[in-house]
Amino acid sequence: AIRGGNLDMRNRRIRVTEHRGSVADGTYVVDGSIAMGRSWPWDMDIVVRGQGIPLKKPRAYELELNARVRFRCRDGQTSLSGHVDVADGRYTEPFDVVSRAFLKRRLEDAEPALWESNPLLKNADLNLLVATHGPLLVKNNLADIRLEGNIALGGTPVKPTFGGRITAESGTFRIPFLRGEYTVQSGEVDFDHPFGFGETYVRIVGETTYTDLNETDHEITLTLEGPVSRVAIKLTSSTGLNQSQIVMLLASGRTVDDLRRQVRTSSGGPGSSGRTANPLDAYDSSLKQVTGDFLSQLVAKPLQSFTKLDLVRVEMGTESFQVRLNKNLGRNIRLAGEAEFGLLGRQRQEGRVEVRMLDNLSLDARARRLIPGEDTVIEEDRYQGRLELRYHLELRHSLRRSLGF
């Protein structure tokens, strides 16, 4: 909506002064001049200042931007310079492992970028600084991380160049097909790293604790490091397992010795208890993730579009069938439901409500109903509930320094 401003036209020149308007909840002001020549493009010098400008894509990202950008065109050469501050941002698009790895994308359905059909923008020289001055969150099926940093954007929209660094301040992340939720210890994406050799350099360190079937706690450290095209993965554990043994533990939930014992049991060898064991049960979690990704392409996504839910996921494993549903009510309330039906009669239904009252304060309420199956040995409470009030305290320095010691 246009709210006012001055427009002066004389001698084939247009001058714009304090041209004010609004976009959703944001406001902007335009100043500048345009010289109308005999051929296009005309010479122009325009400055746009924006405050609280929203930029979003449903179920993908939401940004609130403050900016001062200058667009110039002289003798057919264009440039775009200035700074963009991210006052608030959230990236929520789920990472679909199966479609990215195995299924061909339909490029014809993708919307062309703004500059692709506009020669003035397509070949513009870029000199933009993008900085975070508020919370920038990645919150999807694999990560819940807070980011901060600055990016210098150069080149052209068709062939951009990047500089600067982004750091992961706090949060958690997961690795597809592996158990465990990793707490970020440090993380950075460096566009100017000397060992990147022209590529973006990534280094992320996370830690998790996994308890095996023998009640042994394995403190596992995961390090992702290297140029973005060849990031190396390094795994270490407090119990001295090597990398392949750690991968086996996180994929199956069992150590190598546990798997050997299970195979002997299933084949009726020494130590067999007479019970038929299925070695595939060890990979039930990974199997559910794979089937869930495939079924999301066939069933879940059409249901998600029809019901207007934010998440519909169907998974099948060796022991159970599972359905998960999510619905976001605005930015501060999330409803979640989950139901699991076991092949031996065991059932589980769970509902959850998350209310974000402040940036660092949230309320989490859960209710669960259990129906034991034929193989249940330990009787569980059929009805369970929990109410949590969570406060997120950020320590930008060490604990001793934050407390003043």
PDB file of N, CA and C in Angstrom, residues 65 90 100 119-120 136 202 209 218 220 236 265-266 355 362 370 387:
ATOM      1  N   LEU A  65      13.043  -8.587   7.698  1.00  0.00           N
ATOM      2  CA  LEU A  65      14.255  -7.916   7.268  1.00  0.00           C
ATOM      3  C   LEU A  65      14.183  -6.410   7.475  1.00  0.00           C
ATOM      4  N   ARG A  90      13.364 -17.923  10.503  1.00  0.00           N
ATOM      5  CA  ARG A  90      13.131 -19.325  10.851  1.00  0.00           C
ATOM      6  C   ARG A  90      13.043 -20.151   9.576  1.00  0.00           C
ATOM      7  N   ARG A 100      15.929 -36.456  -2.313  1.00  0.00           N
ATOM      8  CA  ARG A 100      17.191 -35.835  -2.716  1.00  0.00           C
ATOM      9  C   ARG A 100      18.190 -36.862  -3.247  1.00  0.00           C
ATOM     10  N   PRO A 119      16.757  -8.725 -17.179  1.00  0.00           N
ATOM     11  CA  PRO A 119      18.178  -8.507 -17.507  1.00  0.00           C
ATOM     12  C   PRO A 119      18.855  -7.480 -16.605  1.00  0.00           C
ATOM     13  N   LEU A 120      18.101  -6.478 -16.107  1.00  0.00           N
ATOM     14  CA  LEU A 120      18.699  -5.467 -15.248  1.00  0.00           C
ATOM     15  C   LEU A 120      19.245  -6.098 -13.964  1.00  0.00           C
ATOM     16  N   LEU A 136      18.005 -16.335  14.375  1.00  0.00           N
ATOM     17  CA  LEU A 136      17.880 -17.020  13.095  1.00  0.00           C
ATOM     18  C   LEU A 136      17.915 -18.516  13.394  1.00  0.00           C
ATOM     19  N   VAL A 202      33.238 -26.060   6.193  1.00  0.00           N
ATOM     20  CA  VAL A 202      32.276 -26.395   7.243  1.00  0.00           C
ATOM     21  C   VAL A 202      32.985 -27.112   8.378  1.00  0.00           C
ATOM     22  N   THR A 209      25.028 -38.965  24.004  1.00  0.00           N
ATOM     23  CA  THR A 209      25.270 -40.140  24.843  1.00  0.00           C
ATOM     24  C   THR A 209      24.273 -41.228  24.461  1.00  0.00           C
ATOM     25  N   HIS A 218      27.797 -44.673  26.130  1.00  0.00           N
ATOM     26  CA  HIS A 218      28.827 -44.315  25.159  1.00  0.00           C
ATOM     27  C   HIS A 218      28.698 -42.814  24.864  1.00  0.00           C
ATOM     28  N   ILE A 220      29.566 -40.064  22.612  1.00  0.00           N
ATOM     29  CA  ILE A 220      30.021 -40.058  21.221  1.00  0.00           C
ATOM     30  C   ILE A 220      30.176 -38.619  20.734  1.00  0.00           C
ATOM     31  N   THR A 236      34.163 -40.457  17.390  1.00  0.00           N
ATOM     32  CA  THR A 236      34.953 -41.010  18.486  1.00  0.00           C
ATOM     33  C   THR A 236      34.020 -41.290  19.660  1.00  0.00           C
ATOM     34  N   THR A 265      21.779 -66.735  18.727  1.00  0.00           N
ATOM     35  CA  THR A 265      20.477 -67.072  19.310  1.00  0.00           C
ATOM     36  C   THR A 265      19.475 -67.440  18.237  1.00  0.00           C
ATOM     37  N   SER A 266      19.449 -66.641  17.143  1.00  0.00           N
ATOM     38  CA  SER A 266      18.462 -66.893  16.091  1.00  0.00           C
ATOM     39  C   SER A 266      18.750 -68.179  15.333  1.00  0.00           C
ATOM     40  N   VAL A 355       3.738 -24.361  23.548  1.00  0.00           N
ATOM     41  CA  VAL A 355       3.381 -22.944  23.487  1.00  0.00           C
ATOM     42  C   VAL A 355       4.627 -22.122  23.753  1.00  0.00           C
ATOM     43  N   SER A 362       9.037 -21.371  27.140  1.00  0.00           N
ATOM     44  CA  SER A 362       7.997 -22.162  26.467  1.00  0.00           C
ATOM     45  C   SER A 362       7.342 -23.126  27.450  1.00  0.00           C
ATOM     46  N   LEU A 370      -1.037 -46.113  26.634  1.00  0.00           N
ATOM     47  CA  LEU A 370      -0.350 -47.329  26.225  1.00  0.00           C
ATOM     48  C   LEU A 370      -1.273 -48.534  26.378  1.00  0.00           C
ATOM     49  N   LEU A 387       3.870 -32.062  32.242  1.00  0.00           N
ATOM     50  CA  LEU A 387       3.793 -30.631  31.951  1.00  0.00           C
ATOM     51  C   LEU A 387       5.138 -30.006  32.292  1.00  0.00           C
TER      52      LEU A 387
END
